Every structure is written in C-alpha cells, then in structure tokens.
Tab-separated table of C-alpha atoms and ligand atoms in Angstrom:
chain	number	residue	atom	x	y	z
A	157	MET	CA	-70.989	-5.182	30.587
A	158	GLU	CA	-72.050	-2.985	33.450
A	159	SER	CA	-70.148	0.307	33.677
A	160	LYS	CA	-67.780	0.602	36.641
A	161	ALA	CA	-66.606	4.127	35.859
A	162	THR	CA	-67.323	6.607	38.654
A	163	ALA	CA	-67.832	10.352	38.586
A	164	GLY	CA	-64.781	12.461	39.408
A	165	GLY	CA	-65.911	16.063	39.024
A	166	ASP	CA	-65.984	18.252	35.953
A	167	ALA	CA	-63.506	19.619	33.455
A	168	VAL	CA	-64.409	23.130	32.355
A	169	ILE	CA	-63.395	24.301	28.929
A	170	LYS	CA	-63.904	27.678	27.360
A	171	ILE	CA	-64.456	27.865	23.636
A	172	GLY	CA	-64.964	31.437	22.434
A	173	ASP	CA	-67.640	32.858	24.693
A	174	LYS	CA	-69.054	29.430	25.612
A	175	THR	CA	-68.147	27.579	28.776
A	176	VAL	CA	-68.728	23.839	28.715
A	177	ASN	CA	-68.662	21.533	31.718
A	178	LEU	CA	-67.503	18.036	30.859
A	179	PRO	CA	-67.723	15.171	33.360
A	180	ILE	CA	-64.492	13.515	34.490
A	181	LEU	CA	-64.723	9.723	34.809
A	182	LYS	CA	-62.582	7.562	37.059
A	183	GLY	CA	-61.665	3.987	36.263
A	184	THR	CA	-60.555	1.472	38.910
A	185	VAL	CA	-56.936	2.351	38.033
A	186	GLY	CA	-55.176	4.542	35.492
A	187	PRO	CA	-55.601	8.141	34.397
A	188	ASP	CA	-59.000	9.835	34.630
A	189	VAL	CA	-60.813	10.552	31.389
A	190	VAL	CA	-62.735	13.610	30.306
A	191	ASP	CA	-66.083	12.528	28.884
A	192	ILE	CA	-66.442	14.648	25.754
A	193	ARG	CA	-69.528	12.930	24.332
A	194	LYS	CA	-71.669	16.049	24.722
A	195	LEU	CA	-69.020	18.466	23.453
A	196	TYR	CA	-70.171	18.649	19.838
A	197	GLY	CA	-73.802	19.058	20.827
A	198	GLU	CA	-73.044	21.823	23.311
A	199	ALA	CA	-70.129	23.676	21.715
A	200	ASP	CA	-70.235	22.678	18.050
A	201	VAL	CA	-66.576	21.585	18.012
A	202	PHE	CA	-64.875	18.241	17.566
A	203	THR	CA	-61.709	17.107	19.313
A	204	TYR	CA	-58.707	16.292	17.112
A	205	ASP	CA	-56.593	13.218	17.969
A	206	PRO	CA	-55.742	11.347	14.751
A	207	ALA	CA	-53.644	8.534	16.227
A	208	PHE	CA	-55.711	8.372	19.448
A	209	THR	CA	-52.716	9.351	21.575
A	210	SER	CA	-54.991	11.037	24.148
A	211	THR	CA	-58.274	9.272	23.523
A	212	ALA	CA	-59.972	6.411	25.378
A	213	SER	CA	-62.257	4.818	22.805
A	214	CYS	CA	-64.192	2.590	25.212
A	215	GLU	CA	-64.622	1.386	28.782
A	216	SER	CA	-63.041	-2.031	29.276
A	217	GLN	CA	-62.536	-4.441	32.193
A	218	ILE	CA	-60.130	-6.819	30.498
A	219	THR	CA	-56.528	-5.634	30.277
A	220	TYR	CA	-54.647	-2.837	32.001
A	221	ILE	CA	-51.298	-1.378	30.983
A	222	ASP	CA	-49.238	1.112	32.943
A	223	GLY	CA	-46.756	2.062	30.238
A	224	ASP	CA	-44.574	4.213	32.501
A	225	ALA	CA	-44.186	1.504	35.122
A	226	GLY	CA	-43.951	-1.373	32.594
A	227	VAL	CA	-47.005	-3.183	33.998
A	228	LEU	CA	-49.432	-5.421	32.091
A	229	LEU	CA	-52.394	-7.038	33.837
A	230	TYR	CA	-54.975	-9.434	32.365
A	231	ARG	CA	-58.137	-9.096	34.504
A	232	GLY	CA	-55.846	-7.816	37.275
A	233	TYR	CA	-53.233	-10.585	37.114
A	234	PRO	CA	-49.624	-9.544	36.254
A	235	ILE	CA	-48.426	-10.983	32.943
A	236	ASP	CA	-45.256	-12.497	34.405
A	237	GLN	CA	-47.254	-14.445	37.027
A	238	LEU	CA	-49.609	-15.776	34.353
A	239	ALA	CA	-46.693	-16.656	32.058
A	240	GLU	CA	-45.011	-18.505	34.921
A	241	GLY	CA	-47.890	-20.308	36.593
A	242	SER	CA	-50.746	-20.535	34.127
A	243	SER	CA	-51.497	-22.079	30.735
A	244	PHE	CA	-52.737	-20.381	27.577
A	245	LEU	CA	-56.162	-22.036	27.794
A	246	GLU	CA	-56.517	-20.911	31.398
A	247	VAL	CA	-55.677	-17.379	30.238
A	248	CYS	CA	-58.260	-17.696	27.443
A	249	TYR	CA	-60.901	-18.574	30.037
A	250	LEU	CA	-59.770	-15.669	32.210
A	251	LEU	CA	-59.947	-13.147	29.372
A	252	LEU	CA	-63.351	-14.370	28.201
A	253	HIS	CA	-65.019	-14.838	31.587
A	254	GLY	CA	-63.223	-12.400	33.887
A	255	GLU	CA	-62.073	-14.996	36.438
A	256	LEU	CA	-59.597	-17.868	36.434
A	257	PRO	CA	-61.421	-21.196	36.072
A	258	ASN	CA	-61.700	-23.686	38.920
A	259	ALA	CA	-60.587	-27.249	38.156
A	260	ALA	CA	-64.010	-28.430	36.893
A	261	GLN	CA	-64.547	-25.317	34.770
A	262	PHE	CA	-61.112	-25.755	33.243
A	263	VAL	CA	-61.688	-29.414	32.351
A	264	GLU	CA	-64.913	-28.477	30.593
A	265	PHE	CA	-63.374	-25.500	28.784
A	266	GLU	CA	-60.330	-27.465	27.643
A	267	ARG	CA	-62.597	-30.236	26.373
A	268	THR	CA	-64.782	-27.772	24.455
A	269	ILE	CA	-61.800	-26.155	22.760
A	270	THR	CA	-60.166	-29.504	22.020
A	271	TYR	CA	-63.336	-30.837	20.358
A	272	HIS	CA	-63.646	-27.797	18.085
A	273	THR	CA	-60.156	-27.947	16.576
A	274	MET	CA	-61.087	-29.715	13.341
A	275	LEU	CA	-62.103	-27.745	10.277
A	276	HIS	CA	-64.928	-28.599	7.920
A	277	GLU	CA	-63.330	-30.882	5.334
A	278	GLN	CA	-64.461	-28.605	2.473
A	279	PHE	CA	-62.527	-25.837	4.146
A	280	ASP	CA	-59.220	-27.551	3.298
A	281	ARG	CA	-59.917	-27.036	-0.400
A	282	PHE	CA	-59.982	-23.297	0.256
A	283	PHE	CA	-56.240	-23.310	1.029
A	284	GLY	CA	-55.518	-24.800	-2.392
A	285	THR	CA	-56.851	-21.688	-4.096
A	286	PHE	CA	-53.875	-19.631	-2.918
A	287	ARG	CA	-50.618	-19.372	-4.846
A	288	ARG	CA	-48.055	-21.676	-3.292
A	289	ASP	CA	-45.838	-18.684	-2.400
A	290	ALA	CA	-48.695	-16.765	-0.732
A	291	HIS	CA	-47.736	-15.047	2.507
A	292	PRO	CA	-49.336	-17.059	5.341
A	293	MET	CA	-50.892	-13.851	6.709
A	294	ALA	CA	-52.722	-13.412	3.395
A	295	ILE	CA	-54.067	-16.935	3.875
A	296	MET	CA	-55.032	-16.145	7.478
A	297	VAL	CA	-57.023	-13.025	6.546
A	298	GLY	CA	-58.897	-14.948	3.862
A	299	ALA	CA	-59.372	-18.193	5.785
A	300	VAL	CA	-60.614	-16.627	9.009
A	301	GLY	CA	-63.003	-14.312	7.149
A	302	SER	CA	-64.355	-17.276	5.250
A	303	LEU	CA	-65.208	-19.142	8.479
A	304	SER	CA	-68.392	-17.059	8.440
A	305	ALA	CA	-69.340	-18.876	5.241
A	306	PHE	CA	-68.921	-22.252	6.984
A	307	TYR	CA	-70.453	-21.600	10.384
A	308	HIS	CA	-73.725	-19.783	9.729
A	309	ASP	CA	-75.135	-21.193	12.949
A	310	SER	CA	-72.961	-18.968	15.152
A	311	ILE	CA	-73.039	-15.541	13.489
A	312	ASN	CA	-76.088	-14.060	15.187
A	313	ILE	CA	-74.280	-11.572	17.397
A	314	HIS	CA	-77.386	-10.886	19.488
A	315	ASP	CA	-77.546	-14.487	20.753
A	316	PRO	CA	-75.128	-15.002	23.715
A	317	LYS	CA	-74.952	-18.758	23.039
A	318	GLN	CA	-73.922	-18.170	19.417
A	319	ARG	CA	-71.357	-15.600	20.526
A	320	GLU	CA	-69.894	-18.195	22.872
A	321	ILE	CA	-69.803	-20.907	20.208
A	322	SER	CA	-68.078	-18.647	17.689
A	323	ALA	CA	-65.540	-17.650	20.390
A	324	HIS	CA	-64.784	-21.320	21.107
A	325	ARG	CA	-64.614	-22.118	17.420
A	326	MET	CA	-62.094	-19.394	16.682
A	327	ILE	CA	-59.834	-20.176	19.652
A	328	ALA	CA	-59.939	-23.862	18.707
A	329	LYS	CA	-59.574	-23.580	14.944
A	330	MET	CA	-56.969	-20.845	14.743
A	331	PRO	CA	-54.023	-23.251	15.376
A	332	THR	CA	-55.381	-25.628	12.741
A	333	ILE	CA	-55.722	-22.804	10.197
A	334	ALA	CA	-52.303	-21.335	11.082
A	335	ALA	CA	-50.623	-24.750	10.795
A	336	ARG	CA	-52.303	-25.306	7.420
A	337	ALA	CA	-51.099	-21.896	6.186
A	338	PHE	CA	-47.579	-23.026	7.175
A	339	LYS	CA	-47.846	-26.517	5.662
A	340	TYR	CA	-49.254	-25.085	2.442
A	341	ALA	CA	-46.270	-22.736	2.084
A	342	VAL	CA	-43.724	-25.519	2.648
A	343	GLY	CA	-45.603	-27.966	0.432
A	344	GLN	CA	-46.256	-30.628	3.058
A	345	PRO	CA	-49.534	-32.477	3.725
A	346	PHE	CA	-51.880	-31.070	6.341
A	347	VAL	CA	-51.681	-32.722	9.750
A	348	TYR	CA	-54.948	-33.217	11.646
A	349	PRO	CA	-55.321	-32.196	15.296
A	350	ARG	CA	-55.053	-34.856	18.014
A	351	ASN	CA	-57.355	-34.620	20.999
A	352	GLU	CA	-54.926	-36.164	23.508
A	353	LEU	CA	-52.483	-33.267	23.066
A	354	GLY	CA	-52.442	-29.876	24.762
A	355	TYR	CA	-53.168	-26.692	22.798
A	356	ALA	CA	-49.568	-25.600	22.064
A	357	GLU	CA	-48.360	-29.198	21.742
A	358	ASN	CA	-51.042	-29.925	19.169
A	359	PHE	CA	-50.139	-26.799	17.237
A	360	LEU	CA	-46.434	-27.676	17.100
A	361	ARG	CA	-47.297	-31.179	15.920
A	362	MET	CA	-49.622	-29.845	13.201
A	363	CYS	CA	-46.756	-27.602	12.036
A	364	PHE	CA	-43.797	-29.952	12.209
A	365	ALA	CA	-45.017	-33.567	11.923
A	366	VAL	CA	-44.778	-35.290	8.542
A	367	PRO	CA	-46.409	-38.613	7.570
A	368	ALA	CA	-43.006	-40.180	6.869
A	369	GLU	CA	-42.016	-40.436	10.550
A	370	ASP	CA	-43.292	-40.198	14.110
A	371	TYR	CA	-43.114	-36.799	15.739
A	372	LYS	CA	-42.901	-36.297	19.463
A	373	VAL	CA	-43.300	-32.750	20.701
A	374	ASN	CA	-40.511	-31.535	22.968
A	375	GLN	CA	-42.227	-30.521	26.220
A	376	ILE	CA	-39.926	-27.567	26.863
A	377	LEU	CA	-40.710	-26.193	23.413
A	378	ALA	CA	-44.442	-26.823	23.941
A	379	ARG	CA	-44.281	-24.896	27.219
A	380	ALA	CA	-42.346	-22.077	25.509
A	381	MET	CA	-44.947	-21.934	22.729
A	382	ASP	CA	-47.745	-21.849	25.293
A	383	ARG	CA	-45.995	-19.007	27.144
A	384	ILE	CA	-45.523	-17.062	23.898
A	385	PHE	CA	-49.274	-17.406	23.314
A	386	ILE	CA	-49.971	-16.091	26.843
A	387	LEU	CA	-47.714	-13.066	26.287
A	388	HIS	CA	-49.560	-12.142	23.097
A	389	ALA	CA	-53.110	-12.902	24.246
A	390	ASP	CA	-54.344	-9.345	24.778
A	391	HIS	CA	-53.027	-5.791	24.936
A	392	GLU	CA	-56.025	-3.493	25.480
A	393	GLN	CA	-56.953	-1.040	22.708
A	394	ASN	CA	-54.027	-1.495	20.288
A	395	ALA	CA	-54.481	-0.946	16.540
A	396	SER	CA	-55.780	-4.425	15.671
A	397	THR	CA	-58.075	-4.654	18.709
A	398	SER	CA	-59.502	-1.233	17.937
A	399	THR	CA	-60.009	-2.460	14.374
A	400	VAL	CA	-61.929	-5.486	15.644
A	401	ARG	CA	-64.082	-3.251	17.849
A	402	LEU	CA	-64.742	-0.780	15.057
A	403	ALA	CA	-65.630	-3.533	12.590
A	404	GLY	CA	-67.825	-5.179	15.239
A	405	SER	CA	-69.574	-1.928	16.101
A	406	SER	CA	-71.453	-2.095	12.803
A	407	GLY	CA	-72.867	-5.505	13.760
A	408	ALA	CA	-70.499	-7.479	11.480
A	409	ASN	CA	-70.162	-11.159	12.361
A	410	PRO	CA	-67.286	-12.173	14.673
A	411	PHE	CA	-65.323	-14.112	12.042
A	412	ALA	CA	-65.307	-11.051	9.740
A	413	CYS	CA	-64.243	-8.832	12.669
A	414	ILE	CA	-61.324	-11.088	13.604
A	415	ALA	CA	-60.247	-11.184	9.934
A	416	ALA	CA	-60.172	-7.358	10.038
A	417	GLY	CA	-57.988	-7.539	13.163
A	418	ILE	CA	-55.607	-9.955	11.426
A	419	ALA	CA	-55.302	-7.565	8.465
A	420	CYS	CA	-54.385	-4.703	10.787
A	421	LEU	CA	-51.934	-6.819	12.781
A	422	TRP	CA	-50.017	-7.634	9.602
A	423	GLY	CA	-48.416	-4.160	9.368
A	424	PRO	CA	-44.717	-3.764	10.283
A	425	SER	CA	-45.473	-1.140	12.947
A	426	HIS	CA	-47.665	-3.676	14.750
A	427	GLY	CA	-47.525	-7.483	14.530
A	428	GLY	CA	-45.130	-7.483	11.599
A	429	ALA	CA	-42.396	-5.991	13.794
A	430	ASN	CA	-41.040	-9.348	15.017
A	431	GLU	CA	-40.286	-10.359	11.436
A	432	GLU	CA	-38.604	-6.985	10.899
A	433	ALA	CA	-36.661	-7.304	14.162
A	434	LEU	CA	-35.219	-10.661	13.125
A	435	ASN	CA	-34.367	-9.314	9.659
A	436	MET	CA	-32.585	-6.425	11.332
A	437	LEU	CA	-30.537	-8.747	13.577
A	438	ARG	CA	-29.591	-10.781	10.516
A	439	GLU	CA	-28.616	-7.644	8.639
A	440	ILE	CA	-26.389	-6.530	11.511
A	441	GLY	CA	-24.995	-10.076	11.603
A	442	THR	CA	-22.139	-9.614	14.066
A	443	VAL	CA	-21.588	-7.663	17.265
A	444	ASP	CA	-18.830	-5.505	15.740
A	445	ARG	CA	-21.305	-4.028	13.218
A	446	ILE	CA	-23.690	-2.752	15.932
A	447	PRO	CA	-22.132	0.741	16.395
A	448	GLU	CA	-22.421	1.445	12.661
A	449	TYR	CA	-26.041	0.271	12.680
A	450	VAL	CA	-26.911	2.329	15.752
A	451	GLN	CA	-25.403	5.391	14.054
A	452	GLY	CA	-27.786	4.787	11.113
A	453	VAL	CA	-30.706	4.808	13.575
A	454	LYS	CA	-29.503	8.093	15.060
A	455	ASP	CA	-29.132	9.539	11.567
A	456	ARG	CA	-32.800	8.543	11.123
A	457	ARG	CA	-32.104	6.312	8.168
A	458	TYR	CA	-34.090	3.506	9.800
A	459	ARG	CA	-35.602	2.519	13.139
A	460	LEU	CA	-34.413	-0.053	15.606
A	461	MET	CA	-37.055	-2.713	15.088
A	462	GLY	CA	-38.339	-4.393	18.236
A	463	PHE	CA	-37.670	-1.175	20.161
A	464	GLY	CA	-40.091	1.484	21.322
A	465	HIS	CA	-43.791	1.306	21.983
A	466	ARG	CA	-46.677	3.722	21.875
A	467	VAL	CA	-47.666	2.872	25.443
A	468	TYR	CA	-44.580	1.415	27.181
A	469	LYS	CA	-42.096	4.093	28.079
A	470	ASN	CA	-40.305	1.514	30.201
A	471	TYR	CA	-39.158	-2.090	29.644
A	472	ASP	CA	-42.052	-4.027	28.102
A	473	PRO	CA	-42.854	-6.646	30.807
A	474	ARG	CA	-43.520	-9.188	28.052
A	475	ALA	CA	-40.030	-8.643	26.616
A	476	LYS	CA	-38.483	-9.743	29.931
A	477	VAL	CA	-40.390	-13.048	29.892
A	478	MET	CA	-39.653	-13.409	26.182
A	479	GLN	CA	-35.935	-12.949	26.753
A	480	ARG	CA	-35.969	-15.755	29.380
A	481	THR	CA	-37.999	-17.947	27.026
A	482	ALA	CA	-35.504	-17.287	24.206
A	483	HIS	CA	-32.654	-18.484	26.447
A	484	GLU	CA	-34.595	-21.641	27.417
A	485	VAL	CA	-35.437	-22.489	23.817
A	486	LEU	CA	-31.893	-21.909	22.577
A	487	GLU	CA	-30.559	-24.041	25.442
A	488	VAL	CA	-32.839	-27.008	24.754
A	489	LEU	CA	-32.073	-26.843	21.033
A	490	GLY	CA	-28.314	-26.724	21.652
A	491	LYS	CA	-28.074	-23.213	20.203
A	492	ARG	CA	-26.773	-21.446	23.287
A	493	ASP	CA	-24.180	-19.592	21.203
A	494	ASP	CA	-26.694	-18.421	18.624
A	495	PRO	CA	-25.031	-15.463	16.848
A	496	LEU	CA	-28.338	-13.585	16.521
A	497	MET	CA	-28.880	-13.800	20.292
A	498	LYS	CA	-25.415	-12.380	20.861
A	499	VAL	CA	-26.198	-9.453	18.567
A	500	ALA	CA	-29.587	-8.933	20.294
A	501	LEU	CA	-28.124	-8.904	23.828
A	502	GLU	CA	-25.340	-6.504	22.880
A	503	LEU	CA	-27.701	-4.241	20.937
A	504	GLU	CA	-30.043	-4.124	23.931
A	505	HIS	CA	-27.127	-3.334	26.235
A	506	ILE	CA	-25.920	-0.492	24.008
A	507	ALA	CA	-29.391	0.950	23.437
A	508	LEU	CA	-30.284	0.871	27.146
A	509	ASN	CA	-27.194	2.929	27.926
A	510	ASP	CA	-27.140	5.310	24.965
A	511	PRO	CA	-28.642	8.777	25.656
A	512	TYR	CA	-30.424	8.786	22.248
A	513	PHE	CA	-32.562	5.805	23.292
A	514	VAL	CA	-32.689	6.643	27.002
A	515	GLU	CA	-34.023	10.165	26.355
A	516	ARG	CA	-36.726	8.834	24.038
A	517	LYS	CA	-37.579	6.044	26.494
A	518	LEU	CA	-36.981	3.382	23.879
A	519	TYR	CA	-36.843	-0.086	25.409
A	520	PRO	CA	-37.064	-3.543	23.824
A	521	ASN	CA	-40.643	-4.561	23.134
A	522	ILE	CA	-42.003	-8.117	22.945
A	523	ASP	CA	-40.972	-8.431	19.294
A	524	PHE	CA	-37.292	-7.983	19.975
A	525	TYR	CA	-36.774	-11.512	21.345
A	526	SER	CA	-39.761	-13.324	19.866
A	527	GLY	CA	-38.266	-13.508	16.359
A	528	ILE	CA	-35.082	-15.206	17.616
A	529	THR	CA	-37.134	-17.673	19.662
A	530	LEU	CA	-39.571	-18.603	16.925
A	531	ASN	CA	-36.788	-18.842	14.365
A	532	ALA	CA	-34.887	-21.261	16.615
A	533	MET	CA	-38.060	-23.344	17.012
A	534	GLY	CA	-38.179	-23.817	13.244
A	535	PHE	CA	-40.674	-21.173	12.124
A	536	PRO	CA	-39.805	-19.087	9.070
A	537	SER	CA	-40.160	-15.349	9.658
A	538	GLU	CA	-43.369	-15.132	7.564
A	539	MET	CA	-45.039	-17.241	10.266
A	540	PHE	CA	-44.239	-14.915	13.174
A	541	THR	CA	-47.203	-12.614	12.695
A	542	VAL	CA	-49.416	-15.645	12.138
A	543	LEU	CA	-48.486	-16.936	15.588
A	544	PHE	CA	-49.201	-13.505	17.019
A	545	ALA	CA	-52.640	-13.543	15.344
A	546	LEU	CA	-53.333	-17.019	16.695
A	547	ALA	CA	-52.586	-15.931	20.252
A	548	ARG	CA	-54.290	-12.523	19.988
A	549	THR	CA	-57.518	-14.079	18.734
A	550	VAL	CA	-58.755	-14.648	22.281
A	551	GLY	CA	-58.065	-11.016	23.196
A	552	TRP	CA	-59.878	-9.779	20.115
A	553	ILE	CA	-62.856	-12.000	20.887
A	554	ALA	CA	-62.981	-11.013	24.550
A	555	GLN	CA	-62.892	-7.327	23.559
A	556	TRP	CA	-65.482	-7.817	20.803
A	557	LYS	CA	-67.767	-9.707	23.207
A	558	GLU	CA	-67.374	-7.035	25.879
A	559	MET	CA	-68.315	-4.365	23.343
A	560	ILE	CA	-71.404	-6.231	22.126
A	561	GLU	CA	-72.497	-6.729	25.745
A	562	ASP	CA	-72.046	-3.020	26.567
A	563	PRO	CA	-75.503	-1.376	26.556
A	564	SER	CA	-73.967	1.972	25.548
A	565	GLN	CA	-72.460	0.427	22.403
A	566	LYS	CA	-73.045	2.280	19.123
A	567	ILE	CA	-71.470	2.131	15.699
A	568	GLY	CA	-68.010	3.744	15.816
A	569	ARG	CA	-67.901	6.833	13.641
A	570	PRO	CA	-64.990	9.279	14.032
A	571	ARG	CA	-65.203	12.775	12.554
A	572	GLN	CA	-62.550	14.852	10.794
A	573	ILE	CA	-61.190	18.319	10.284
A	574	HIS	CA	-61.891	19.067	6.638
A	575	THR	CA	-59.165	20.979	4.803
A	576	GLY	CA	-60.205	20.064	1.256
A	577	PRO	CA	-62.170	22.275	-1.148
A	578	THR	CA	-65.264	24.046	0.083
A	579	GLU	CA	-68.440	23.877	-2.008
A	580	ARG	CA	-68.006	24.867	-5.676
A	581	ALA	CA	-70.133	24.499	-8.796
A	582	PHE	CA	-69.627	21.591	-11.205
A	583	VAL	CA	-67.959	22.619	-14.509
A	584	PRO	CA	-68.800	20.551	-17.648
A	585	ILE	CA	-65.722	18.952	-19.277
A	586	GLU	CA	-65.836	21.146	-22.400
A	587	LYS	CA	-65.610	24.234	-20.217
A	588	ARG	CA	-62.635	23.070	-18.141
A	589	GLY	CA	-59.269	24.661	-19.014
B	622	ACO	N1	-35.925	3.277	16.698
B	622	ACO	C1	-35.414	4.531	16.704
B	622	ACO	N2	-36.091	5.618	17.088
B	622	ACO	C2	-37.353	5.430	17.473
B	622	ACO	C3	-37.968	4.163	17.493
B	622	ACO	C4	-37.193	3.055	17.101
B	622	ACO	N3	-37.710	1.812	17.102
B	622	ACO	N4	-39.239	4.267	17.937
B	622	ACO	C5	-39.429	5.580	18.170
B	622	ACO	N5	-38.290	6.272	17.895
B	622	ACO	C6	-38.059	7.704	18.100
B	622	ACO	C7	-38.733	8.541	17.019
B	622	ACO	O1	-37.859	8.775	15.931
B	622	ACO	C8	-39.092	9.774	17.772
B	622	ACO	O2	-37.927	10.548	17.914
B	622	ACO	P1	-38.016	12.172	17.829
B	622	ACO	O3	-38.867	12.580	18.999
B	622	ACO	O4	-36.618	12.629	17.930
B	622	ACO	O5	-38.667	12.484	16.505
B	622	ACO	C9	-39.439	9.279	19.180
B	622	ACO	O6	-38.705	8.052	19.335
B	622	ACO	C10	-40.928	9.007	19.374
B	622	ACO	O7	-41.354	8.150	18.320
B	622	ACO	P2	-42.853	8.024	17.790
B	622	ACO	O8	-42.819	7.481	16.418
B	622	ACO	O9	-43.552	9.330	18.037
B	622	ACO	O10	-43.422	6.974	18.798
B	622	ACO	P3	-44.750	6.166	18.604
B	622	ACO	O11	-45.285	5.951	19.954
B	622	ACO	O12	-45.643	6.799	17.609
B	622	ACO	O13	-44.224	4.805	17.947
B	622	ACO	C11	-43.751	2.567	17.489
B	622	ACO	C12	-44.337	3.569	18.495
B	622	ACO	C13	-44.507	2.622	16.157
B	622	ACO	C14	-43.912	1.155	18.059
B	622	ACO	C15	-42.254	2.901	17.274
B	622	ACO	O14	-41.566	2.861	18.485
B	622	ACO	C16	-41.595	1.996	16.235
B	622	ACO	O15	-41.683	2.249	15.027
B	622	ACO	N6	-40.910	0.904	16.709
B	622	ACO	C17	-40.317	-0.056	15.797
B	622	ACO	C18	-41.381	-1.037	15.344
B	622	ACO	C19	-41.793	-2.001	16.435
B	622	ACO	O16	-40.967	-2.590	17.107
B	622	ACO	N7	-43.100	-2.186	16.565
B	622	ACO	C20	-43.675	-3.124	17.524
B	622	ACO	C21	-44.572	-2.437	18.473
B	622	ACO	S1	-45.083	-3.593	19.694
B	622	ACO	C22	-46.336	-4.472	18.994
B	622	ACO	O17	-47.012	-4.086	18.064
B	622	ACO	C23	-46.547	-5.759	19.548
C-alpha cells in the first residue's frame, strides 16, 4: 500500500527543557494525527494510551467511520447504500480490491469463492473432537486456526498469489465451518455446500437443511442474511481487527491471524454483545418492566447491552439498517408482534429521550437489533458471534493484506509505564522471612 497521508505542519511539545517538533499528518478525511514515531528517540518518553482512545495504530484506505456524525464508509461507499444495492460478495471484492467489481470481475470472483466452499474431508473429523456442548465460537477459533495445518500451500505471506488464495479460501470456507459448528451443537449431520446457490443462501441451507426433507431457502431471509453480512464486514481498527493486525505483524500465517481475531471478537464487550443484548431483552420480558431495568442501569448495576460504542457518539448507521431488516424478517416469518421487538423498540424510545443516555451519547449499536433478527431466523444465541465472525472475516483479511503490503510495516510492539518493583537482589529461600 502506498501512503496517501500528507504533511500538515508540526506539533511542538515541550518536555522539561527539551522542545520536540512532531510532524502532523493529514488523511483524506478525518482528524489529523500527530506522528510520534520519533518521540522516544528524541525525548526519551513514551506516550500513554492503554485503550488506544487517542491513538491511530496504522494508515488504512479501507473503512472510514465518523462516529460523531454516525457515518460508516467502505472504500468511500456509505454502508446504507451498500446494504441496499449491493451483495455481500460484491462488498468482499470491494474491501479486498478497493473498487467495486465490473460484471465480468464479479462473475469470476463469485465463481472462485463458490468453488472453494468445500472443506478437506479429513477436516470434518476435527469437529468430532469437541465436546457436543462446546460453544460454537470455541469450535471456530480451533477450526479456523487449524486451516493452516490443511492448506500449507497458501501460508507464505510474502507471495501475493498465496495471500490471495488464502483470502479466497477463508471467505469461502467460513460459512461451511460456521454451519458445521452449528450442526455439531444440535446433533444433525453436516450439509455440504451447493454451487448453484448464492453465498448467504448456501449458508442458510447448510445450517437448516436436514436429510429427511427438502429445504428451500426463503429469498427474503437469504437477502436479510446477506445484508447482515454486509453490515458486519469491516469496521476499521476495532479490537479484533487490531488483534489480527498485531498477530500478523509478526509474520504469522493468515489462518492463525484470523483465529486470533475470532478469539478477540468472542468477548461480550465486542462481538459477544448481540448475545448479551438478546439475553437482556428476554430478561426484561415485557414493556412494563423497562423502567425498573433502566433504573438498574442508572444505578450502575449493569449496562444496557447493545447500547453505546467507543467510536459512535451518534446512532450507529448499521443499527438503522438492522432495525429495518429485523422488521422485514419478523414480517416474513409471521412474527410481527414479537414481544422482544416490542421491548426493544420501547427501550430504544426511552433511552433516546432519557437525559442519562442522551448526555452520555448512548445510542443503539448494531447488536441491539441483530440478536432479535437472528433469533427469529432460527439461530440460537451462541451462534450470533459466529455469524459476526463469518462476516468480519473479509474485513480482517483486507486489513491484514493491507498491512502486509505496507512497506513501512514492522512487528507491533507497544511499550508500558512500569510501576512494579525496581531492581532488587535475589534472596535464597532459607533467608526469606
Ligand atoms: N449502558 C449504560 N451506560 C453505559 C453504556 C451502556 N451500554 N455504555 C457506556 N455507558 C456509560 C458508562 O457507564 C460511562 O458513564 P460515566 O461517564 O458516567 O462513567 C459512559 O457511558 C462512557 O462509557 P465508557 O465505558 O467509557 O465507554 P467506552 O467507549 O469505553 O465503551 C462500550 C464502549 C464497551 C461498547 C460500552 O458502550 C458498552 O459496554 N456497551 C455495551 C456492550 C455493547 O453493546 N457492545 C457492543 C459494541 S459494538 C460492537 O462490538 C460491534
């Protein structure tokens, strides 16, 4: 990746009697950044930013978020336009290559992904080694990491062709692995992919078809699934993406890096939040219990799951599309009066008008409505983060690939402020009090 950052003057900082000039860099959009790379060398100090709230960890040309305005762009295209007019595979191409595909490029890309969806037959035996009640995310972390043991021919990260093949393999095989993790948990036989079906359609069939009867995928649900994948495809330098980049910075193979991203995504403050949001709606149960629950949030006994975001201090643009998708799915499944949806809509209404949430700029995030939607489609809550991982895989790969192709790339190595013991002499055990 060629740098597109431009010079924007200097920031001058004074540390003791030293004055240090630090270059300011301008991106194509978004806040300027102060380039502190020379700070330690020149002033012998580190910066301190443990949760990276003020730190840009890389230059990227993939995804842009304006959290105050509630804007999300993939390669410049607004998320709502992509969710409305595009398909997940088109978005995959866009994220990987930087431009939307023309018709011929799309046909070729779709064919490549479609013809990589099968897993090595020996791989299926791997699933059988898990306990039958294993969380599907535990299976995902293990299965995706173990792809590197099956596909040795695409783990040379310095070969662009191999990088491309491993990218295609992961995008293609993730639905097959995710569906197997689901089938394994419910004790049903694995369903093989079918090449005549679209990406989301194929995934739904692999999850819900059983050998005992024919299964025809509902096209509205397939479109909703595809849109959910688009909404989750990338989100710049979030915790799991940063994990993928950090793991990749050491030269680890792409399958291992994506497995690291999946592990990070699993946490309830990140990808696990949709499961928590649905559990919360179930716990509230009925609209009349909302005020009591909201009071508990204000008393800081718990958080409103599916609300708030490190970057969005406005309505998450993905949550708007997700809310529409939830309505569509509930309508087609004859669940228009879903009690959980009623609780969600009322809770959102109350929170958006309550000073406690307004002052803290807490708005629904994508997870608030995704749990209801996926639950209505037939997925148990343990599968929600799996679906997120499936969709985010392309974002992780695009970011990993961009990093590898960045000539300034080095191993990531943060520093620390040490507050532990200073040097002291070892005391033999018989002399310790
Ligand atoms: N419910 C109630 N209060 C909240 C919530 C919430 N969901 N989120 C933040 N707050 C409050 C905090 O208590 C804090 O209040 P204070 O200033 O009075 O102490 C203030 O808002 C700021 O909160 P922080 O924790 O500093 O915000 P941060 O940016 O670190 O947290 C996070 C972001 C982790 C997403 C948080 O909003 C949260 O826990 N939300 C619930 C979990 C969730 O939905 N996660 C999904 C994120 S989206 C994704 O990963 C796809």
